[in-house]
């Protein structure tokens, strides 16, 4: 495939994924509202928000890094999506995944968050660093079970190549890592709760205490940019989980369903749990999910 | 052992003197008595060395008569009749050194007494550890 | 040639006339005194050249026309000539040190006693007659007793008296022994006696030897009969003690050497044991000493113990006499110099030394030189002596003795560098009133210091070959810079920079800097890192002025020597010079002295471990680095273990990490990048050229039991994780980076331990990259500290507005460190993780990955707390860093970015390098993509392009989409309608990792620090009890002498 058509297909794929992300966000708000006994906003509310934010007429800046924060965030989200193979065996939906492997994805995940945190830092509002401090603590903690799970998988394929991990899961549902490596998968899916920052791990933006955490000083166009970045990021991350644990997808429809399932796992858990304090999250992740991860790794080495 | 030979007597006396002196150095707290003890040890040693060279029945190692020196034969006979002169020379030197050291020690005692007002060895233990 | 008998005759004759000359006036007495010493020294010195090259035969002097068995004979050969010259020079310097304090009345008498001591020493050195030896011993003793009493202090009297008491005991023992020896052999001549003594009945001989040994032990100040000698060092004038050290003590030692011929071989273990107990024990007890003069006494005792230990070994030919000679000369030069310097400081306690020799020229340099020499560091002669001794012991398989010797040497480090720490400490309330060393005070130390240096340099060339011109140039520039240290920083650093650049061009022309060889790569790093530090130093600031640039050049030259080493000795010599020069630089930090001395003790331990490992190799017959690969069996195990431990301690691996934060953070700011970027990599170089060669050659080591390489990797991983976690909790920017540096070295250790082409590529890539980004961070922080005057991060904030370049440097530094693509940190991590995966070390993989994630916490905190958030009012006038520092940072940014965009610029030479080491390739290059042997691919260039394109697109999007933002003030934040409090309260910075602290508090207790403190306290307590055996009571001391005889009688070979 030549570069032009590759870019074309990638743009199309990204456009679909982005919209799917917006829709999912709308559904989440609806679902949460229903659980809480409210009617809730319409499913297309995120589009309304995006439009409103993007076309506000005024904007302020605290400095160049502040301004660049949302840019970093968007690059991080979009870039991560571009590294993901979405549908197995369909090179049109492989984007630029040949650039690197699972390690590249894992480390590029930090790009957006890091830039965003830096931008928020320049905002000068104390709530931003408070939120970042909590977020960083939580993030580093859930990375341990996630890393353990990932290493358990790569220990079997002897490769960090995502397509190799996907290939190893073919041949039936029971070959999915979710069932083949249950302990590691559980550890990873608990880590996903932290990554998606729904309750009980939503202290980062703790709405009542430090209104929106890191994003406190951001507004208007900045927010719209972040929404784009976050949607892309969320989809990309979920695709990664799908590829690692649910055997990947063979068609766009399968991908849509699996992404939905993975995403709503965090939403449903988030709907029924209380919020952990930051240090409680840290302790939690380093205890049970980590123990599961170690057990999973030991199991996969033993086999 | 058939009785007390003079050498044994010298040796016994020398060792007795040394032990007495050593006891004084180790037990007496008075600086002067300690110096006295050291002198005793010195004397004992001098006696010991002299006793080593002593040989019952021989005379002083003085070969002053020219007639002995002229004839090697008689000279040898004569030499065999005198005691070994070297220990005596050693003792002479040792005595001189001993006197010097004792004098120096006594002057130390005098100055220490002037400074500290005490002759007790226990009092001069400020430098330690 | 003048007859050496005059050495005895002239001073004795003139001496007694000196009081008369004194009547003619002070100058006359001093002139006559000086002329006498000059004459005798010259007489001895004139013999030296002939004796050295062998053209002159040693002279046997007979007295009264009688030859050996009957008359008294003296001998004047090479050892005698050397010792006489040393004694003469000591006397000359003593004249300079002691005379200014005498008035016209006493100058003659003092001179007499000095000459008497000198005569005694000459006699002791030359005589070959046992009784004559006794007489000379007494002459110098009497001279000593009298000259001590000249002291104005009444503690001198006390010490003198006790010294006389034990001296009398010694005389008694010796006299008894001599008399009986005469009785048994019929001769007093030391020429004939050794041949006759063995015919004597064994029982009688045993008793004689007992007394002889006891008497000599007292004279030689061996444990346990050295109490009075210690008191003497404590109480008498140091100048007097210097004279005794340089003249009498050497005489006695040489006398012991001569009578040692009388001891049957069965006594040798006893002599060696007593010597070694004195060396190790004396140094151990000195560690608790808070009076430097007494400490020097313990040290003298210890050094003599070492020489006594060597006497039997030299007799049996196991150790060359030259080695013992070097140690003796080294001790004389260093100890006398230290004692003369001690004479300048009136007080006796360690406190009195705070900030000593701050003003005035040269005092501190000479003190440092003396301490370096006496602790056996190169290039001073002691190092070469010790090396020869230790290698000889290794050849003889005497590993237990080596251990004891190195342990004692380590104790020596502890107290000497604590002493120097006090000297370096600037305490204005104390230092202001410090006396300045006068010209005459420095005469002796300068003479001896120079002598030691010259002799040492001669030996350096003799033992390690002539270093390459570049090393000489850099070291020479360093020495010159030390002499002109008062010039402005600009001049000093420019000169240094030119020197380094010239050396680099020189080496580059010879092809020595090829980056595809290990030595070439490291020489490049050393020269590059050095040039950057000197370039930054052009701006002045912490670590750019005074003696630091000069020391830095010496450090660079030593590193080059180390990197170019082929033999173990060259490596170790370079290693030790690196240790002391970096130590001295760290001590130049404002609060540097204390951490510097801790650094020195740990470095000393590391050095001795490395030395021990080398001895295991040398014992097995391998003397080159390349030869290490041929080691097998237990020699391989020992060499690997000890070298590995040494390198780990030096790299501050977990457990030994306690030295690092202090040394890094308190060292001069502009030097820290070098410490972190280059010096911390030297142990890694050691692993590659030494330790891992052994492991590579002994894969059998690896197969049975616990894999030592895995263990090494695990240590690296735990270090990486543990140090990262500790960095999270730091409030001090430099401490944070310090822990971070140590942790990053942990990654390198992991990579090296994998021992695969890919692992080494990862490690070496990280070696270079870490130099760039961590150097960048340290330089950026150095600039911030220079401008704000604080290192505490929460006292800063918002500096991005004032120091944008420093912000960019820090930003690039932290992204590179964190491993976030597209910078090269990811490339390094990717290589490492692929290597770990290929090796199958999964748990290590998890730990290092987790560590790299935790690093985000401290990285964000570093940049946020310093550069983001609220600018403090007191920093509104802060400016960007000066130009040279800015240029340095820009250069390093360029380097970092180059590695990010096109890492093959480094990876290709590294590939050639590891190919040479392993005969296998780590990577193939597919266009801009990197492909490992297992097929994993990463394309850093494309990744960079992708990110840049996306970045530009998104930034354009925000520009087009959003309205042009209005810039607002610092306090214009959404504060719920309230007036924001002042910036200090808005800057959330202190205790930033609070959730971590709450969650992990129990994990990060300073347990390791507590462990080392407990070791220090417990050990210190035990030592304190031990040294209480020196109760200060003269009778106790005499009792020890009696007990020594008893113990020797019961346990000695004669029982």
PDB file of C-alpha atoms in Angstrom, chain B:
ATOM      1  CA  UNK B   1      74.309 -29.994  90.826  1.00  0.00           C
ATOM      2  CA  UNK B   2      77.238 -30.166  93.117  1.00  0.00           C
ATOM      3  CA  UNK B   3      76.857 -27.209  95.405  1.00  0.00           C
ATOM      4  CA  UNK B   4      76.665 -23.556  94.683  1.00  0.00           C
ATOM      5  CA  UNK B   5      79.214 -22.484  92.079  1.00  0.00           C
ATOM      6  CA  UNK B   6      80.171 -18.816  92.010  1.00  0.00           C
ATOM      7  CA  UNK B   7      78.583 -18.411  88.544  1.00  0.00           C
ATOM      8  CA  UNK B   8      75.264 -19.703  89.753  1.00  0.00           C
ATOM      9  CA  UNK B   9      75.462 -17.396  92.711  1.00  0.00           C
ATOM     10  CA  UNK B  10      76.144 -14.408  90.471  1.00  0.00           C
ATOM     11  CA  UNK B  11      73.305 -15.332  88.218  1.00  0.00           C
ATOM     12  CA  UNK B  12      70.871 -15.889  91.042  1.00  0.00           C
ATOM     13  CA  UNK B  13      71.765 -12.570  92.593  1.00  0.00           C
ATOM     14  CA  UNK B  14      71.461 -10.798  89.285  1.00  0.00           C
ATOM     15  CA  UNK B  15      68.034 -12.260  88.598  1.00  0.00           C
ATOM     16  CA  UNK B  16      66.925 -11.465  92.130  1.00  0.00           C
ATOM     17  CA  UNK B  17      68.030  -7.868  91.692  1.00  0.00           C
ATOM     18  CA  UNK B  18      66.239  -7.607  88.351  1.00  0.00           C
ATOM     19  CA  UNK B  19      63.029  -9.035  89.769  1.00  0.00           C
ATOM     20  CA  UNK B  20      63.190  -6.779  92.804  1.00  0.00           C
ATOM     21  CA  UNK B  21      63.692  -3.769  90.588  1.00  0.00           C
ATOM     22  CA  UNK B  22      60.917  -4.811  88.248  1.00  0.00           C
ATOM     23  CA  UNK B  23      58.591  -5.319  91.196  1.00  0.00           C
ATOM     24  CA  UNK B  24      59.386  -1.822  92.392  1.00  0.00           C
ATOM     25  CA  UNK B  25      58.679  -0.375  88.959  1.00  0.00           C
ATOM     26  CA  UNK B  26      55.400  -2.214  88.671  1.00  0.00           C
ATOM     27  CA  UNK B  27      54.112  -1.778  92.233  1.00  0.00           C
ATOM     28  CA  UNK B  28      55.505   1.378  93.782  1.00  0.00           C
ATOM     29  CA  UNK B  29      53.524   4.473  92.935  1.00  0.00           C
ATOM     30  CA  UNK B  30      56.240   6.912  93.939  1.00  0.00           C
ATOM     31  CA  UNK B  31      58.223   8.119  90.938  1.00  0.00           C
ATOM     32  CA  UNK B  32      61.491   8.176  92.876  1.00  0.00           C
ATOM     33  CA  UNK B  33      61.014   4.612  94.005  1.00  0.00           C
ATOM     34  CA  UNK B  34      60.302   3.597  90.454  1.00  0.00           C
ATOM     35  CA  UNK B  35      63.545   5.209  89.292  1.00  0.00           C
ATOM     36  CA  UNK B  36      65.268   3.409  92.134  1.00  0.00           C
ATOM     37  CA  UNK B  37      63.728   0.173  90.917  1.00  0.00           C
ATOM     38  CA  UNK B  38      65.051   0.788  87.441  1.00  0.00           C
ATOM     39  CA  UNK B  39      68.502   1.342  88.903  1.00  0.00           C
ATOM     40  CA  UNK B  40      68.193  -1.993  90.624  1.00  0.00           C
ATOM     41  CA  UNK B  41      67.271  -3.642  87.358  1.00  0.00           C
ATOM     42  CA  UNK B  42      70.276  -1.971  85.757  1.00  0.00           C
ATOM     43  CA  UNK B  43      72.574  -3.232  88.439  1.00  0.00           C
ATOM     44  CA  UNK B  44      71.164  -6.700  88.115  1.00  0.00           C
ATOM     45  CA  UNK B  45      71.802  -6.692  84.404  1.00  0.00           C
ATOM     46  CA  UNK B  46      75.318  -5.451  84.850  1.00  0.00           C
ATOM     47  CA  UNK B  47      75.969  -8.266  87.271  1.00  0.00           C
ATOM     48  CA  UNK B  48      74.411 -10.698  84.843  1.00  0.00           C
ATOM     49  CA  UNK B  49      76.645  -9.638  81.992  1.00  0.00           C
ATOM     50  CA  UNK B  50      79.725  -9.672  84.137  1.00  0.00           C
ATOM     51  CA  UNK B  51      78.778 -13.126  85.345  1.00  0.00           C
ATOM     52  CA  UNK B  52      78.487 -14.343  81.760  1.00  0.00           C
ATOM     53  CA  UNK B  53      82.110 -13.497  81.122  1.00  0.00           C
ATOM     54  CA  UNK B  54      83.334 -14.775  84.468  1.00  0.00           C
ATOM     55  CA  UNK B  55      85.311 -17.951  84.610  1.00  0.00           C
ATOM     56  CA  UNK B  56      86.333 -19.312  87.985  1.00  0.00           C
ATOM     57  CA  UNK B  57      90.056 -19.356  88.480  1.00  0.00           C
ATOM     58  CA  UNK B  58      90.954 -16.938  85.771  1.00  0.00           C
ATOM     59  CA  UNK B  59      92.439 -13.497  86.211  1.00  0.00           C
ATOM     60  CA  UNK B  60      91.742 -10.090  84.917  1.00  0.00           C
ATOM     61  CA  UNK B  61      92.185  -9.735  81.169  1.00  0.00           C
ATOM     62  CA  UNK B  62      95.257  -7.532  81.335  1.00  0.00           C
ATOM     63  CA  UNK B  63      98.172  -8.491  79.140  1.00  0.00           C
ATOM     64  CA  UNK B  64     100.657  -5.840  80.151  1.00  0.00           C
ATOM     65  CA  UNK B  65     103.874  -7.837  80.224  1.00  0.00           C
ATOM     66  CA  UNK B  66     105.906  -7.526  77.075  1.00  0.00           C
ATOM     67  CA  UNK B  67     107.425 -10.928  77.572  1.00  0.00           C
ATOM     68  CA  UNK B  68     104.129 -12.657  77.021  1.00  0.00           C
ATOM     69  CA  UNK B  69     103.446 -10.761  73.884  1.00  0.00           C
ATOM     70  CA  UNK B  70     106.746 -11.601  72.329  1.00  0.00           C
ATOM     71  CA  UNK B  71     106.133 -15.323  72.145  1.00  0.00           C
ATOM     72  CA  UNK B  72     102.909 -16.452  70.515  1.00  0.00           C
ATOM     73  CA  UNK B  73     102.986 -19.685  72.369  1.00  0.00           C
ATOM     74  CA  UNK B  74     103.038 -18.186  75.818  1.00  0.00           C
ATOM     75  CA  UNK B  75     100.622 -15.572  74.690  1.00  0.00           C
ATOM     76  CA  UNK B  76      98.023 -18.183  73.891  1.00  0.00           C
ATOM     77  CA  UNK B  77      98.556 -19.874  77.221  1.00  0.00           C
ATOM     78  CA  UNK B  78      98.229 -16.557  78.925  1.00  0.00           C
ATOM     79  CA  UNK B  79      95.071 -15.663  77.052  1.00  0.00           C
ATOM     80  CA  UNK B  80      93.486 -18.856  78.174  1.00  0.00           C
ATOM     81  CA  UNK B  81      94.104 -17.828  81.741  1.00  0.00           C
ATOM     82  CA  UNK B  82      92.148 -14.588  81.688  1.00  0.00           C
ATOM     83  CA  UNK B  83      88.407 -14.052  81.658  1.00  0.00           C
ATOM     84  CA  UNK B  84      86.600 -12.807  78.564  1.00  0.00           C
ATOM     85  CA  UNK B  85      87.152  -9.039  78.452  1.00  0.00           C
ATOM     86  CA  UNK B  86      84.213  -8.222  76.189  1.00  0.00           C
ATOM     87  CA  UNK B  87      81.432  -8.518  78.777  1.00  0.00           C
ATOM     88  CA  UNK B  88      83.407  -6.294  81.054  1.00  0.00           C
ATOM     89  CA  UNK B  89      83.689  -3.708  78.357  1.00  0.00           C
ATOM     90  CA  UNK B  90      79.980  -4.018  77.764  1.00  0.00           C
ATOM     91  CA  UNK B  91      79.227  -3.556  81.416  1.00  0.00           C
ATOM     92  CA  UNK B  92      81.386  -0.472  81.587  1.00  0.00           C
ATOM     93  CA  UNK B  93      79.469   1.073  78.701  1.00  0.00           C
ATOM     94  CA  UNK B  94      76.153  -0.063  80.093  1.00  0.00           C
ATOM     95  CA  UNK B  95      76.941   1.510  83.439  1.00  0.00           C
ATOM     96  CA  UNK B  96      77.717   4.818  81.809  1.00  0.00           C
ATOM     97  CA  UNK B  97      74.507   4.718  79.826  1.00  0.00           C
ATOM     98  CA  UNK B  98      72.565   3.649  82.911  1.00  0.00           C
ATOM     99  CA  UNK B  99      73.912   6.603  84.866  1.00  0.00           C
ATOM    100  CA  UNK B 100      72.931   8.947  82.067  1.00  0.00           C
ATOM    101  CA  UNK B 101      69.428   7.587  81.834  1.00  0.00           C
ATOM    102  CA  UNK B 102      68.945   7.630  85.582  1.00  0.00           C
ATOM    103  CA  UNK B 103      70.105  11.216  85.784  1.00  0.00           C
ATOM    104  CA  UNK B 104      67.736  12.212  83.015  1.00  0.00           C
ATOM    105  CA  UNK B 105      64.874  10.403  84.666  1.00  0.00           C
ATOM    106  CA  UNK B 106      65.535  12.088  87.950  1.00  0.00           C
ATOM    107  CA  UNK B 107      65.547  15.457  86.271  1.00  0.00           C
ATOM    108  CA  UNK B 108      62.212  14.541  84.706  1.00  0.00           C
ATOM    109  CA  UNK B 109      60.900  13.654  88.162  1.00  0.00           C
ATOM    110  CA  UNK B 110      62.058  16.989  89.523  1.00  0.00           C
ATOM    111  CA  UNK B 111      60.331  18.909  86.766  1.00  0.00           C
ATOM    112  CA  UNK B 112      57.203  16.844  86.951  1.00  0.00           C
ATOM    113  CA  UNK B 113      57.039  17.432  90.683  1.00  0.00           C
ATOM    114  CA  UNK B 114      57.479  21.148  90.086  1.00  0.00           C
ATOM    115  CA  UNK B 115      54.604  21.196  87.614  1.00  0.00           C
ATOM    116  CA  UNK B 116      52.179  18.746  89.146  1.00  0.00           C
ATOM    117  CA  UNK B 117      53.119  18.876  92.807  1.00  0.00           C
ATOM    118  CA  UNK B 118      52.949  15.122  93.148  1.00  0.00           C
ATOM    119  CA  UNK B 119      55.241  12.146  92.870  1.00  0.00           C
ATOM    120  CA  UNK B 120      52.416   9.676  92.260  1.00  0.00           C
ATOM    121  CA  UNK B 121      52.629   7.800  88.947  1.00  0.00           C
ATOM    122  CA  UNK B 122      48.815   7.709  88.965  1.00  0.00           C
ATOM    123  CA  UNK B 123      48.833  11.486  88.695  1.00  0.00           C
ATOM    124  CA  UNK B 124      50.687  11.544  85.421  1.00  0.00           C
ATOM    125  CA  UNK B 125      48.162   9.762  83.274  1.00  0.00           C
ATOM    126  CA  UNK B 126      46.484  12.653  81.529  1.00  0.00           C
ATOM    127  CA  UNK B 127      47.524  11.458  78.095  1.00  0.00           C
ATOM    128  CA  UNK B 128      45.658   8.295  77.315  1.00  0.00           C
ATOM    129  CA  UNK B 129      43.557   6.362  74.810  1.00  0.00           C
TER     130      UNK B 129
END
